[in-house]
Amino acid sequence: MNKNNNFDFKAWYNQIFLEKQRLELELGRISKLTDILNSFISEQGNANPQPESDSIPISGEFEQLNTINKKIQLLYFLLDTVRALSAELDSDRRLGMIIEKSAQLLNADRSMIFLVDPTTKELHAQTPDSQGNKTTKFSRGLGIVGTAAASGRTLNISDTSKDPNFKPEIDEKPAYHANNLIVTPLRDSTGSIFGVLEVLNKNEGRFTPDDEYLFQAFATQASMSIKNNAPGVGAPPLVSNPLLLIMKALSTGLGIDNLLQALMKKTTQVMNADRSTLFIVDYDRQEIWSKVAEGAGVSEIRFPLGIGIAGHVVNTGETVNIIDAYQDSRFNQEIDARTGYHTQTVLCAPLKDESGRVIGVLQVLNKKEGLFTIHDEILLGAFAGQVSKVVKSSQLVLNLLAILESERAFTK
């Protein structure tokens, strides 16, 4: 393992936990913001009627943002689970944590763990019954749990009443009825099956193929946690390769770049402007660079912090509305000279993280009719607020995953 003495995982975790709490609040606000923006556009359209083909719906982009935030929440859940299992030194409490987290992961009612007795080869339930006793034990091959242990397969049972392998005395808890369930074997580092993880009764609908894939990856993490000593609080967490691959796939498959491109295009349309640019602040290099820049022949733009109107917005954190760029001393004419573009009107709004730190700038150029208004400032600020959330969240997730991989804190 490649140790990094300067890395404080606890501080990183505290940061992403605060971001997770903020995201949960934000999910509830997205639909309200969509209504506000659509209402605003509707009012503007009534004042300046346009053909139906020119209408600008935006709910699709905010639905994408909602989906991205849900994926990020799943990432936070997985990262929190990995951290908690790695920090817990008591083996019984780790088992309880696996039972709790597996049910939460699949949005199910409850979960059970069965471990193979190395002497008798029987399966023993690790979940207490209503009297607190772990009394359930049976031979491999009996019930759905036993079938999974004997075959090594993940079994997704949508209706237990129609499955011939279902045994209530094995596959259910006492005084509990399982309508649907999913089971998967637990394997040690040699591939030998030493137990079975079972989740019962999906809260909404039935277990899906996606649930199976996620459940199997979680089972590899559970197996590692059961078979290995936890590294303890503050140490880099142990992450199984399958779960790490899922977290990386979630982070890289968020579609953030495509969504940002779509949002910038929509911003230009809604603001009735000629083009838009999304700038990101790189505090390490003391630069601002264009993440998304509209306009023919426009490549990535980079310039030092504090330069231009965007630089001023980074320094002040304020929205800036310029009616004549060339009459404003803050305007950086070099960009126009390089691109051959002529900037007239400019509207810039800051992107801020939860602490109020500016992490980027949303800029629109050249209002097609008249000047940018106070309503435009409010609307651009609303867009900037949403864009900043997904930019910051994706940065946190990608950075943390890079740290986990660079530490090699997982088994092969």
mmCIF file of C-alpha atoms in Angstrom:
data_model
loop_
_atom_site.group_PDB
_atom_site.id
_atom_site.type_symbol
_atom_site.label_atom_id
_atom_site.label_comp_id
_atom_site.label_asym_id
_atom_site.label_seq_id
_atom_site.Cartn_x
_atom_site.Cartn_y
_atom_site.Cartn_z
ATOM 1 C CA MET A 1 0.000 0.000 0.000
ATOM 2 C CA ASN A 2 1.266 3.408 -1.001
ATOM 3 C CA LYS A 3 1.007 5.479 2.163
ATOM 4 C CA ASN A 4 0.419 9.212 1.986
ATOM 5 C CA ASN A 5 1.204 10.725 5.369
ATOM 6 C CA ASN A 6 -0.417 14.036 4.430
ATOM 7 C CA PHE A 7 -3.796 12.516 3.607
ATOM 8 C CA ASP A 8 -6.481 13.018 6.257
ATOM 9 C CA PHE A 9 -9.302 10.661 5.273
ATOM 10 C CA LYS A 10 -11.468 11.756 8.212
ATOM 11 C CA ALA A 11 -11.413 15.361 7.008
ATOM 12 C CA TRP A 12 -12.313 14.210 3.501
ATOM 13 C CA TYR A 13 -15.176 12.123 4.819
ATOM 14 C CA ASN A 14 -16.533 15.003 6.920
ATOM 15 C CA GLN A 15 -16.502 17.165 3.807
ATOM 16 C CA ILE A 16 -18.442 14.691 1.665
ATOM 17 C CA PHE A 17 -20.886 14.020 4.516
ATOM 18 C CA LEU A 18 -21.754 17.730 4.666
ATOM 19 C CA GLU A 19 -22.143 17.715 0.891
ATOM 20 C CA LYS A 20 -24.446 14.693 1.123
ATOM 21 C CA GLN A 21 -26.710 16.530 3.577
ATOM 22 C CA ARG A 22 -26.815 19.536 1.295
ATOM 23 C CA LEU A 23 -27.659 17.376 -1.724
ATOM 24 C CA GLU A 24 -30.618 15.841 0.094
ATOM 25 C CA LEU A 25 -32.029 19.316 0.623
ATOM 26 C CA GLU A 26 -31.211 20.286 -2.941
ATOM 27 C CA LEU A 27 -33.158 17.414 -4.466
ATOM 28 C CA GLY A 28 -36.335 18.861 -2.996
ATOM 29 C CA ARG A 29 -35.601 22.286 -4.396
ATOM 30 C CA ILE A 30 -34.912 21.275 -8.006
ATOM 31 C CA SER A 31 -38.559 20.676 -8.900
ATOM 32 C CA LYS A 32 -39.535 23.998 -7.315
ATOM 33 C CA LEU A 33 -36.830 25.808 -9.257
ATOM 34 C CA THR A 34 -38.029 24.199 -12.490
ATOM 35 C CA ASP A 35 -41.536 25.547 -11.833
ATOM 36 C CA ILE A 36 -40.163 29.023 -11.095
ATOM 37 C CA LEU A 37 -38.025 29.119 -14.230
ATOM 38 C CA ASN A 38 -40.796 27.744 -16.466
ATOM 39 C CA SER A 39 -43.165 30.305 -14.981
ATOM 40 C CA PHE A 40 -40.675 33.083 -15.659
ATOM 41 C CA ILE A 41 -40.188 31.945 -19.255
ATOM 42 C CA SER A 42 -43.946 31.744 -19.683
ATOM 43 C CA GLU A 43 -44.305 35.342 -18.476
ATOM 44 C CA GLN A 44 -41.559 36.482 -20.850
ATOM 45 C CA GLY A 45 -43.250 34.603 -23.681
ATOM 46 C CA ASN A 46 -46.587 36.329 -22.956
ATOM 47 C CA ALA A 47 -44.867 39.700 -23.119
ATOM 48 C CA ASN A 48 -43.095 38.746 -26.380
ATOM 49 C CA PRO A 49 -45.189 36.055 -28.100
ATOM 50 C CA GLN A 50 -43.199 33.516 -30.116
ATOM 51 C CA PRO A 51 -44.213 30.522 -32.245
ATOM 52 C CA GLU A 52 -44.597 27.234 -30.399
ATOM 53 C CA SER A 53 -41.562 25.818 -32.185
ATOM 54 C CA ASP A 54 -39.399 28.485 -30.537
ATOM 55 C CA SER A 55 -40.483 27.636 -26.984
ATOM 56 C CA ILE A 56 -37.679 26.633 -24.619
ATOM 57 C CA PRO A 57 -38.625 23.818 -22.208
ATOM 58 C CA ILE A 58 -36.048 23.300 -19.471
ATOM 59 C CA SER A 59 -37.597 20.598 -17.310
ATOM 60 C CA GLY A 60 -35.628 17.901 -19.156
ATOM 61 C CA GLU A 61 -32.273 19.303 -18.125
ATOM 62 C CA PHE A 62 -33.316 19.643 -14.499
ATOM 63 C CA GLU A 63 -34.637 16.081 -14.536
ATOM 64 C CA GLN A 64 -31.156 15.015 -15.680
ATOM 65 C CA LEU A 65 -29.690 17.002 -12.806
ATOM 66 C CA ASN A 66 -32.075 15.260 -10.420
ATOM 67 C CA THR A 67 -30.900 11.871 -11.744
ATOM 68 C CA ILE A 68 -27.246 12.862 -11.390
ATOM 69 C CA ASN A 69 -27.792 13.961 -7.800
ATOM 70 C CA LYS A 70 -29.435 10.611 -7.015
ATOM 71 C CA LYS A 71 -26.417 8.788 -8.447
ATOM 72 C CA ILE A 72 -24.140 10.973 -6.361
ATOM 73 C CA GLN A 73 -26.218 10.132 -3.282
ATOM 74 C CA LEU A 74 -25.683 6.433 -4.040
ATOM 75 C CA LEU A 75 -21.945 7.104 -4.256
ATOM 76 C CA TYR A 76 -21.993 8.837 -0.893
ATOM 77 C CA PHE A 77 -23.906 5.886 0.584
ATOM 78 C CA LEU A 78 -21.321 3.407 -0.734
ATOM 79 C CA LEU A 79 -18.410 5.539 0.438
ATOM 80 C CA ASP A 80 -20.001 5.952 3.869
ATOM 81 C CA THR A 81 -20.585 2.190 4.095
ATOM 82 C CA VAL A 82 -16.982 1.410 3.146
ATOM 83 C CA ARG A 83 -15.702 3.894 5.723
ATOM 84 C CA ALA A 84 -18.000 2.602 8.484
ATOM 85 C CA LEU A 85 -17.137 -1.067 7.891
ATOM 86 C CA SER A 86 -13.409 -0.279 7.782
ATOM 87 C CA ALA A 87 -13.598 1.711 11.024
ATOM 88 C CA GLU A 88 -15.618 -0.850 13.040
ATOM 89 C CA LEU A 89 -13.288 -3.188 14.951
ATOM 90 C CA ASP A 90 -16.002 -5.347 16.563
ATOM 91 C CA SER A 91 -16.910 -8.279 14.264
ATOM 92 C CA ASP A 92 -20.481 -8.656 15.567
ATOM 93 C CA ARG A 93 -21.202 -4.994 15.033
ATOM 94 C CA ARG A 94 -19.766 -5.258 11.515
ATOM 95 C CA LEU A 95 -22.232 -8.089 10.798
ATOM 96 C CA GLY A 96 -25.079 -5.930 12.080
ATOM 97 C CA MET A 97 -23.875 -3.071 9.918
ATOM 98 C CA ILE A 98 -23.782 -5.291 6.810
ATOM 99 C CA ILE A 99 -27.342 -6.432 7.516
ATOM 100 C CA GLU A 100 -28.553 -2.847 7.936
ATOM 101 C CA LYS A 101 -26.675 -1.385 4.954
ATOM 102 C CA SER A 102 -27.611 -4.148 2.487
ATOM 103 C CA ALA A 103 -31.322 -3.582 3.131
ATOM 104 C CA GLN A 104 -30.898 0.175 2.755
ATOM 105 C CA LEU A 105 -28.888 -0.234 -0.441
ATOM 106 C CA LEU A 106 -31.643 -2.177 -2.207
ATOM 107 C CA ASN A 107 -34.498 -0.208 -0.598
ATOM 108 C CA ALA A 108 -35.788 -3.362 1.064
ATOM 109 C CA ASP A 109 -37.466 -4.172 4.363
ATOM 110 C CA ARG A 110 -34.748 -6.300 5.974
ATOM 111 C CA SER A 111 -31.726 -8.505 5.470
ATOM 112 C CA MET A 112 -30.123 -11.672 6.897
ATOM 113 C CA ILE A 113 -26.678 -13.259 6.925
ATOM 114 C CA PHE A 114 -26.028 -17.012 7.030
ATOM 115 C CA LEU A 115 -22.512 -18.363 7.691
ATOM 116 C CA VAL A 116 -21.240 -21.882 6.982
ATOM 117 C CA ASP A 117 -20.032 -23.839 10.010
ATOM 118 C CA PRO A 118 -16.573 -25.099 8.940
ATOM 119 C CA THR A 119 -17.062 -28.315 10.927
ATOM 120 C CA THR A 120 -20.640 -29.387 10.188
ATOM 121 C CA LYS A 121 -20.938 -27.474 6.878
ATOM 122 C CA GLU A 122 -24.363 -26.306 8.052
ATOM 123 C CA LEU A 123 -25.603 -22.785 7.458
ATOM 124 C CA HIS A 124 -26.259 -20.769 10.615
ATOM 125 C CA ALA A 125 -28.374 -17.599 10.666
ATOM 126 C CA GLN A 126 -26.478 -14.617 12.045
ATOM 127 C CA THR A 127 -29.682 -12.632 12.492
ATOM 128 C CA PRO A 128 -31.450 -13.021 15.876
ATOM 129 C CA ASP A 129 -35.059 -14.186 15.931
ATOM 130 C CA SER A 130 -37.821 -12.441 17.905
ATOM 131 C CA GLN A 131 -36.340 -13.833 21.168
ATOM 132 C CA GLY A 132 -32.834 -12.684 20.265
ATOM 133 C CA ASN A 133 -31.560 -16.204 19.554
ATOM 134 C CA LYS A 134 -29.585 -17.231 16.472
ATOM 135 C CA THR A 135 -31.238 -20.656 16.260
ATOM 136 C CA THR A 136 -31.783 -21.166 12.525
ATOM 137 C CA LYS A 137 -29.428 -23.769 11.083
ATOM 138 C CA PHE A 138 -29.795 -26.122 8.127
ATOM 139 C CA SER A 139 -27.860 -28.090 5.519
ATOM 140 C CA ARG A 140 -26.503 -26.540 2.351
ATOM 141 C CA GLY A 141 -28.873 -27.126 -0.542
ATOM 142 C CA LEU A 142 -32.066 -26.559 1.454
ATOM 143 C CA GLY A 143 -34.219 -23.527 0.727
ATOM 144 C CA ILE A 144 -33.287 -20.634 -1.523
ATOM 145 C CA VAL A 145 -30.451 -19.671 0.831
ATOM 146 C CA GLY A 146 -29.067 -23.203 0.799
ATOM 147 C CA THR A 147 -29.410 -23.389 -2.985
ATOM 148 C CA ALA A 148 -27.346 -20.227 -3.344
ATOM 149 C CA ALA A 149 -24.702 -21.649 -1.017
ATOM 150 C CA ALA A 150 -24.536 -24.939 -2.936
ATOM 151 C CA SER A 151 -24.675 -23.494 -6.464
ATOM 152 C CA GLY A 152 -22.693 -20.294 -5.945
ATOM 153 C CA ARG A 153 -25.328 -18.336 -7.883
ATOM 154 C CA THR A 154 -27.190 -15.134 -7.080
ATOM 155 C CA LEU A 155 -30.923 -15.879 -6.968
ATOM 156 C CA ASN A 156 -33.592 -13.212 -7.500
ATOM 157 C CA ILE A 157 -37.006 -14.531 -6.512
ATOM 158 C CA SER A 158 -39.860 -12.208 -7.518
ATOM 159 C CA ASP A 159 -42.609 -14.380 -5.989
ATOM 160 C CA THR A 160 -41.621 -16.808 -3.227
ATOM 161 C CA SER A 161 -44.968 -18.636 -3.381
ATOM 162 C CA LYS A 162 -44.092 -19.883 -6.892
ATOM 163 C CA ASP A 163 -40.519 -20.970 -6.197
ATOM 164 C CA PRO A 164 -40.101 -24.697 -5.393
ATOM 165 C CA ASN A 165 -36.898 -24.078 -3.412
ATOM 166 C CA PHE A 166 -38.539 -21.632 -1.000
ATOM 167 C CA LYS A 167 -38.678 -22.922 2.583
ATOM 168 C CA PRO A 168 -40.407 -20.526 5.018
ATOM 169 C CA GLU A 169 -38.613 -22.017 8.005
ATOM 170 C CA ILE A 170 -35.267 -21.207 6.347
ATOM 171 C CA ASP A 171 -35.775 -18.273 4.024
ATOM 172 C CA GLU A 172 -37.990 -16.173 6.307
ATOM 173 C CA LYS A 173 -37.584 -14.771 9.765
ATOM 174 C CA PRO A 174 -39.925 -16.092 12.471
ATOM 175 C CA ALA A 175 -43.360 -14.407 12.264
ATOM 176 C CA TYR A 176 -42.379 -12.731 9.003
ATOM 177 C CA HIS A 177 -43.488 -13.318 5.410
ATOM 178 C CA ALA A 178 -41.160 -12.864 2.447
ATOM 179 C CA ASN A 179 -42.958 -11.950 -0.785
ATOM 180 C CA ASN A 180 -39.769 -11.490 -2.799
ATOM 181 C CA LEU A 181 -36.101 -11.833 -1.988
ATOM 182 C CA ILE A 182 -32.600 -11.868 -3.385
ATOM 183 C CA VAL A 183 -29.661 -13.951 -2.142
ATOM 184 C CA THR A 184 -25.994 -14.102 -3.099
ATOM 185 C CA PRO A 185 -23.083 -16.181 -1.808
ATOM 186 C CA LEU A 186 -20.270 -14.740 0.293
ATOM 187 C CA ARG A 187 -16.793 -15.847 -0.787
ATOM 188 C CA ASP A 188 -13.366 -15.630 0.798
ATOM 189 C CA SER A 189 -10.174 -14.619 -1.010
ATOM 190 C CA THR A 190 -9.795 -18.146 -2.476
ATOM 191 C CA GLY A 191 -13.322 -18.112 -3.908
ATOM 192 C CA SER A 192 -14.714 -20.586 -1.378
ATOM 193 C CA ILE A 193 -18.276 -19.929 -0.205
ATOM 194 C CA PHE A 194 -18.452 -19.273 3.546
ATOM 195 C CA GLY A 195 -21.924 -17.738 3.784
ATOM 196 C CA VAL A 196 -24.964 -16.208 2.107
ATOM 197 C CA LEU A 197 -26.378 -12.672 2.223
ATOM 198 C CA GLU A 198 -30.156 -12.350 1.841
ATOM 199 C CA VAL A 199 -32.364 -9.273 1.400
ATOM 200 C CA LEU A 200 -36.140 -9.562 1.697
ATOM 201 C CA ASN A 201 -39.145 -7.605 0.433
ATOM 202 C CA LYS A 202 -38.348 -4.701 -1.860
ATOM 203 C CA ASN A 203 -40.226 -1.646 -0.577
ATOM 204 C CA GLU A 204 -41.346 -0.645 -4.075
ATOM 205 C CA GLY A 205 -41.817 -3.204 -6.852
ATOM 206 C CA ARG A 206 -39.417 -6.129 -7.215
ATOM 207 C CA PHE A 207 -35.662 -6.588 -7.283
ATOM 208 C CA THR A 208 -34.227 -5.687 -10.687
ATOM 209 C CA PRO A 209 -31.149 -6.856 -12.652
ATOM 210 C CA ASP A 210 -29.468 -3.612 -11.553
ATOM 211 C CA ASP A 211 -30.189 -4.584 -7.947
ATOM 212 C CA GLU A 212 -28.539 -7.953 -8.579
ATOM 213 C CA TYR A 213 -25.380 -6.339 -9.975
ATOM 214 C CA LEU A 214 -25.133 -3.863 -7.123
ATOM 215 C CA PHE A 215 -25.928 -6.542 -4.530
ATOM 216 C CA GLN A 216 -23.193 -8.858 -5.831
ATOM 217 C CA ALA A 217 -20.627 -6.046 -5.621
ATOM 218 C CA PHE A 218 -21.780 -5.171 -2.110
ATOM 219 C CA ALA A 219 -21.423 -8.843 -1.140
ATOM 220 C CA THR A 220 -17.732 -8.739 -2.082
ATOM 221 C CA GLN A 221 -17.305 -5.797 0.294
ATOM 222 C CA ALA A 222 -19.278 -7.631 2.979
ATOM 223 C CA SER A 223 -17.122 -10.736 2.518
ATOM 224 C CA MET A 224 -13.949 -8.697 2.897
ATOM 225 C CA SER A 225 -15.305 -7.044 6.040
ATOM 226 C CA ILE A 226 -16.240 -10.365 7.611
ATOM 227 C CA LYS A 227 -12.999 -12.169 6.758
ATOM 228 C CA ASN A 228 -10.481 -9.354 7.353
ATOM 229 C CA ASN A 229 -9.577 -7.303 10.385
ATOM 230 C CA ALA A 230 -10.854 -3.750 10.018
ATOM 231 C CA PRO A 231 -8.046 -1.173 9.568
ATOM 232 C CA GLY A 232 -9.701 1.149 12.105
ATOM 233 C CA VAL A 233 -10.667 4.823 12.270
ATOM 234 C CA GLY A 234 -8.418 7.180 10.320
ATOM 235 C CA ALA A 235 -6.763 4.475 8.190
ATOM 236 C CA PRO A 236 -7.408 4.250 4.428
ATOM 237 C CA PRO A 237 -10.500 2.058 3.988
ATOM 238 C CA LEU A 238 -10.506 -1.412 2.441
ATOM 239 C CA VAL A 239 -12.522 -1.433 -0.781
ATOM 240 C CA SER A 240 -13.267 -4.523 -2.864
ATOM 241 C CA ASN A 241 -12.463 -4.290 -6.555
ATOM 242 C CA PRO A 242 -16.068 -4.892 -7.742
ATOM 243 C CA LEU A 243 -17.433 -2.157 -5.481
ATOM 244 C CA LEU A 244 -14.632 0.203 -6.477
ATOM 245 C CA LEU A 245 -15.434 -0.423 -10.145
ATOM 246 C CA ILE A 246 -19.094 0.407 -9.517
ATOM 247 C CA MET A 247 -18.171 3.631 -7.734
ATOM 248 C CA LYS A 248 -15.854 4.592 -10.595
ATOM 249 C CA ALA A 249 -18.534 3.700 -13.154
ATOM 250 C CA LEU A 250 -21.073 5.812 -11.277
ATOM 251 C CA SER A 251 -18.717 8.773 -11.164
ATOM 252 C CA THR A 252 -17.613 8.571 -14.799
ATOM 253 C CA GLY A 253 -21.091 7.674 -16.027
ATOM 254 C CA LEU A 254 -22.848 10.647 -14.502
ATOM 255 C CA GLY A 255 -23.031 12.394 -17.880
ATOM 256 C CA ILE A 256 -22.069 15.666 -16.241
ATOM 257 C CA ASP A 257 -20.187 17.065 -19.238
ATOM 258 C CA ASN A 258 -23.105 16.383 -21.580
ATOM 259 C CA LEU A 259 -25.532 17.901 -19.115
ATOM 260 C CA LEU A 260 -23.379 21.017 -18.711
ATOM 261 C CA GLN A 261 -23.213 21.388 -22.492
ATOM 262 C CA ALA A 262 -27.005 21.119 -22.689
ATOM 263 C CA LEU A 263 -27.512 23.553 -19.808
ATOM 264 C CA MET A 264 -25.198 26.112 -21.397
ATOM 265 C CA LYS A 265 -27.030 25.859 -24.700
ATOM 266 C CA LYS A 266 -30.329 26.240 -22.872
ATOM 267 C CA THR A 267 -28.941 29.176 -20.880
ATOM 268 C CA THR A 268 -28.080 30.971 -24.122
ATOM 269 C CA GLN A 269 -31.589 30.366 -25.473
ATOM 270 C CA VAL A 270 -33.419 31.351 -22.297
ATOM 271 C CA MET A 271 -31.338 34.505 -21.876
ATOM 272 C CA ASN A 272 -31.889 35.358 -25.560
ATOM 273 C CA ALA A 273 -28.120 35.800 -25.853
ATOM 274 C CA ASP A 274 -25.562 34.981 -28.539
ATOM 275 C CA ARG A 275 -23.354 32.595 -26.529
ATOM 276 C CA SER A 276 -22.484 31.370 -23.043
ATOM 277 C CA THR A 277 -19.369 30.194 -21.225
ATOM 278 C CA LEU A 278 -18.899 28.151 -18.065
ATOM 279 C CA PHE A 279 -15.631 29.007 -16.311
ATOM 280 C CA ILE A 280 -14.100 26.840 -13.564
ATOM 281 C CA VAL A 281 -11.681 28.247 -10.963
ATOM 282 C CA ASP A 282 -8.390 26.377 -10.513
ATOM 283 C CA TYR A 283 -7.061 27.721 -7.220
ATOM 284 C CA ASP A 284 -3.983 25.491 -7.336
ATOM 285 C CA ARG A 285 -2.828 27.077 -10.600
ATOM 286 C CA GLN A 286 -4.415 30.443 -9.809
ATOM 287 C CA GLU A 287 -6.293 30.302 -13.115
ATOM 288 C CA ILE A 288 -9.788 30.424 -14.571
ATOM 289 C CA TRP A 289 -10.529 28.076 -17.469
ATOM 290 C CA SER A 290 -13.514 27.435 -19.720
ATOM 291 C CA LYS A 291 -15.236 24.114 -19.044
ATOM 292 C CA VAL A 292 -17.854 24.835 -21.719
ATOM 293 C CA ALA A 293 -17.386 27.610 -24.289
ATOM 294 C CA GLU A 294 -19.930 28.210 -27.060
ATOM 295 C CA GLY A 295 -18.959 29.780 -30.359
ATOM 296 C CA ALA A 296 -17.378 28.631 -33.624
ATOM 297 C CA GLY A 297 -13.628 28.112 -33.349
ATOM 298 C CA VAL A 298 -13.556 28.718 -29.595
ATOM 299 C CA SER A 299 -11.127 26.392 -27.825
ATOM 300 C CA GLU A 300 -10.306 26.225 -24.120
ATOM 301 C CA ILE A 301 -9.757 29.659 -22.606
ATOM 302 C CA ARG A 302 -7.373 30.130 -19.661
ATOM 303 C CA PHE A 303 -6.315 33.278 -17.871
ATOM 304 C CA PRO A 304 -4.985 34.262 -14.412
ATOM 305 C CA LEU A 305 -7.317 34.821 -11.470
ATOM 306 C CA GLY A 306 -8.459 38.417 -11.197
ATOM 307 C CA ILE A 307 -8.313 39.122 -14.934
ATOM 308 C CA GLY A 308 -11.395 40.233 -16.861
ATOM 309 C CA ILE A 309 -15.007 40.478 -15.794
ATOM 310 C CA ALA A 310 -15.112 36.780 -14.889
ATOM 311 C CA GLY A 311 -12.035 37.287 -12.718
ATOM 312 C CA HIS A 312 -13.756 40.200 -11.000
ATOM 313 C CA VAL A 313 -16.795 37.984 -10.279
ATOM 314 C CA VAL A 314 -14.507 35.356 -8.739
ATOM 315 C CA ASN A 315 -12.909 37.985 -6.491
ATOM 316 C CA THR A 316 -16.148 39.645 -5.394
ATOM 317 C CA GLY A 317 -18.703 36.821 -5.606
ATOM 318 C CA GLU A 318 -21.179 39.278 -7.135
ATOM 319 C CA THR A 319 -23.275 39.126 -10.316
ATOM 320 C CA VAL A 320 -22.071 41.696 -12.875
ATOM 321 C CA ASN A 321 -24.200 43.210 -15.673
ATOM 322 C CA ILE A 322 -22.227 45.192 -18.284
ATOM 323 C CA ILE A 323 -24.020 47.244 -20.959
ATOM 324 C CA ASP A 324 -20.875 48.116 -22.984
ATOM 325 C CA ALA A 325 -17.888 45.832 -22.467
ATOM 326 C CA TYR A 326 -15.328 48.070 -24.174
ATOM 327 C CA GLN A 327 -16.238 50.964 -21.901
ATOM 328 C CA ASP A 328 -15.590 48.875 -18.790
ATOM 329 C CA SER A 329 -12.022 48.764 -17.476
ATOM 330 C CA ARG A 330 -12.528 45.240 -16.108
ATOM 331 C CA PHE A 331 -13.167 43.753 -19.569
ATOM 332 C CA ASN A 332 -10.307 41.663 -20.979
ATOM 333 C CA GLN A 333 -10.166 42.573 -24.692
ATOM 334 C CA GLU A 334 -7.486 39.950 -25.364
ATOM 335 C CA ILE A 335 -10.078 37.155 -25.640
ATOM 336 C CA ASP A 336 -11.990 39.038 -28.356
ATOM 337 C CA ALA A 337 -8.738 39.747 -30.167
ATOM 338 C CA ARG A 338 -7.808 36.063 -30.068
ATOM 339 C CA THR A 339 -11.213 34.733 -31.202
ATOM 340 C CA GLY A 340 -12.290 37.522 -33.565
ATOM 341 C CA TYR A 341 -15.486 38.008 -31.589
ATOM 342 C CA HIS A 342 -16.930 41.396 -30.560
ATOM 343 C CA THR A 343 -18.423 41.514 -27.078
ATOM 344 C CA GLN A 344 -21.040 44.169 -26.368
ATOM 345 C CA THR A 345 -23.176 43.205 -23.376
ATOM 346 C CA VAL A 346 -22.059 40.821 -20.617
ATOM 347 C CA LEU A 347 -23.877 39.139 -17.745
ATOM 348 C CA CYS A 348 -21.812 37.072 -15.261
ATOM 349 C CA ALA A 349 -22.957 35.140 -12.174
ATOM 350 C CA PRO A 350 -20.754 33.279 -9.677
ATOM 351 C CA LEU A 351 -20.921 29.550 -8.977
ATOM 352 C CA LYS A 352 -20.481 28.962 -5.247
ATOM 353 C CA ASP A 353 -20.039 25.894 -3.059
ATOM 354 C CA GLU A 354 -21.863 25.348 0.248
ATOM 355 C CA SER A 355 -19.353 27.516 2.113
ATOM 356 C CA GLY A 356 -19.836 30.468 -0.245
ATOM 357 C CA ARG A 357 -16.483 30.019 -1.998
ATOM 358 C CA VAL A 358 -16.612 30.852 -5.717
ATOM 359 C CA ILE A 359 -15.778 27.762 -7.775
ATOM 360 C CA GLY A 360 -16.728 29.092 -11.211
ATOM 361 C CA VAL A 361 -18.518 31.699 -13.293
ATOM 362 C CA LEU A 362 -21.505 31.459 -15.633
ATOM 363 C CA GLN A 363 -21.231 34.100 -18.375
ATOM 364 C CA VAL A 364 -23.606 35.061 -21.203
ATOM 365 C CA LEU A 365 -22.668 37.481 -23.968
ATOM 366 C CA ASN A 366 -24.527 39.861 -26.264
ATOM 367 C CA LYS A 367 -28.241 40.046 -25.554
ATOM 368 C CA LYS A 368 -29.961 39.792 -28.943
ATOM 369 C CA GLU A 369 -32.524 42.484 -28.185
ATOM 370 C CA GLY A 370 -31.772 45.335 -25.807
ATOM 371 C CA LEU A 371 -29.832 44.913 -22.564
ATOM 372 C CA PHE A 372 -29.740 42.284 -19.843
ATOM 373 C CA THR A 373 -32.358 43.093 -17.200
ATOM 374 C CA ILE A 374 -32.765 42.481 -13.475
ATOM 375 C CA HIS A 375 -34.965 39.511 -14.405
ATOM 376 C CA ASP A 376 -32.078 38.125 -16.467
ATOM 377 C CA GLU A 377 -29.792 38.486 -13.453
ATOM 378 C CA ILE A 378 -32.213 36.522 -11.267
ATOM 379 C CA LEU A 379 -32.648 33.821 -13.891
ATOM 380 C CA LEU A 380 -28.910 33.438 -14.520
ATOM 381 C CA GLY A 381 -28.303 33.297 -10.780
ATOM 382 C CA ALA A 382 -30.800 30.428 -10.525
ATOM 383 C CA PHE A 383 -29.039 28.527 -13.303
ATOM 384 C CA ALA A 384 -25.637 29.210 -11.724
ATOM 385 C CA GLY A 385 -26.859 27.891 -8.379
ATOM 386 C CA GLN A 386 -27.851 24.550 -9.887
ATOM 387 C CA VAL A 387 -24.785 24.201 -12.111
ATOM 388 C CA SER A 388 -22.498 24.864 -9.120
ATOM 389 C CA LYS A 389 -24.064 21.983 -7.171
ATOM 390 C CA VAL A 390 -23.326 19.366 -9.799
ATOM 391 C CA VAL A 391 -19.836 20.769 -10.529
ATOM 392 C CA LYS A 392 -18.836 20.703 -6.858
ATOM 393 C CA SER A 393 -20.384 17.318 -6.151
ATOM 394 C CA SER A 394 -18.672 15.667 -9.109
ATOM 395 C CA GLN A 395 -15.317 17.144 -8.083
ATOM 396 C CA LEU A 396 -15.627 15.743 -4.561
ATOM 397 C CA VAL A 397 -16.540 12.273 -5.779
ATOM 398 C CA LEU A 398 -13.837 12.108 -8.444
ATOM 399 C CA ASN A 399 -11.177 13.377 -6.044
ATOM 400 C CA LEU A 400 -12.102 10.882 -3.359
ATOM 401 C CA LEU A 401 -12.137 7.966 -5.783
ATOM 402 C CA ALA A 402 -8.723 9.048 -7.080
ATOM 403 C CA ILE A 403 -7.419 9.019 -3.502
ATOM 404 C CA LEU A 404 -8.839 5.554 -2.828
ATOM 405 C CA GLU A 405 -7.227 4.170 -5.976
ATOM 406 C CA SER A 406 -3.895 5.950 -5.490
ATOM 407 C CA GLU A 407 -3.699 4.522 -1.977
ATOM 408 C CA ARG A 408 -4.276 1.035 -3.448
ATOM 409 C CA ALA A 409 -6.609 0.513 -0.498
ATOM 410 C CA PHE A 410 -8.403 -2.437 -2.028
ATOM 411 C CA THR A 411 -7.792 -6.080 -2.780
ATOM 412 C CA LYS A 412 -7.306 -7.532 -6.237
#
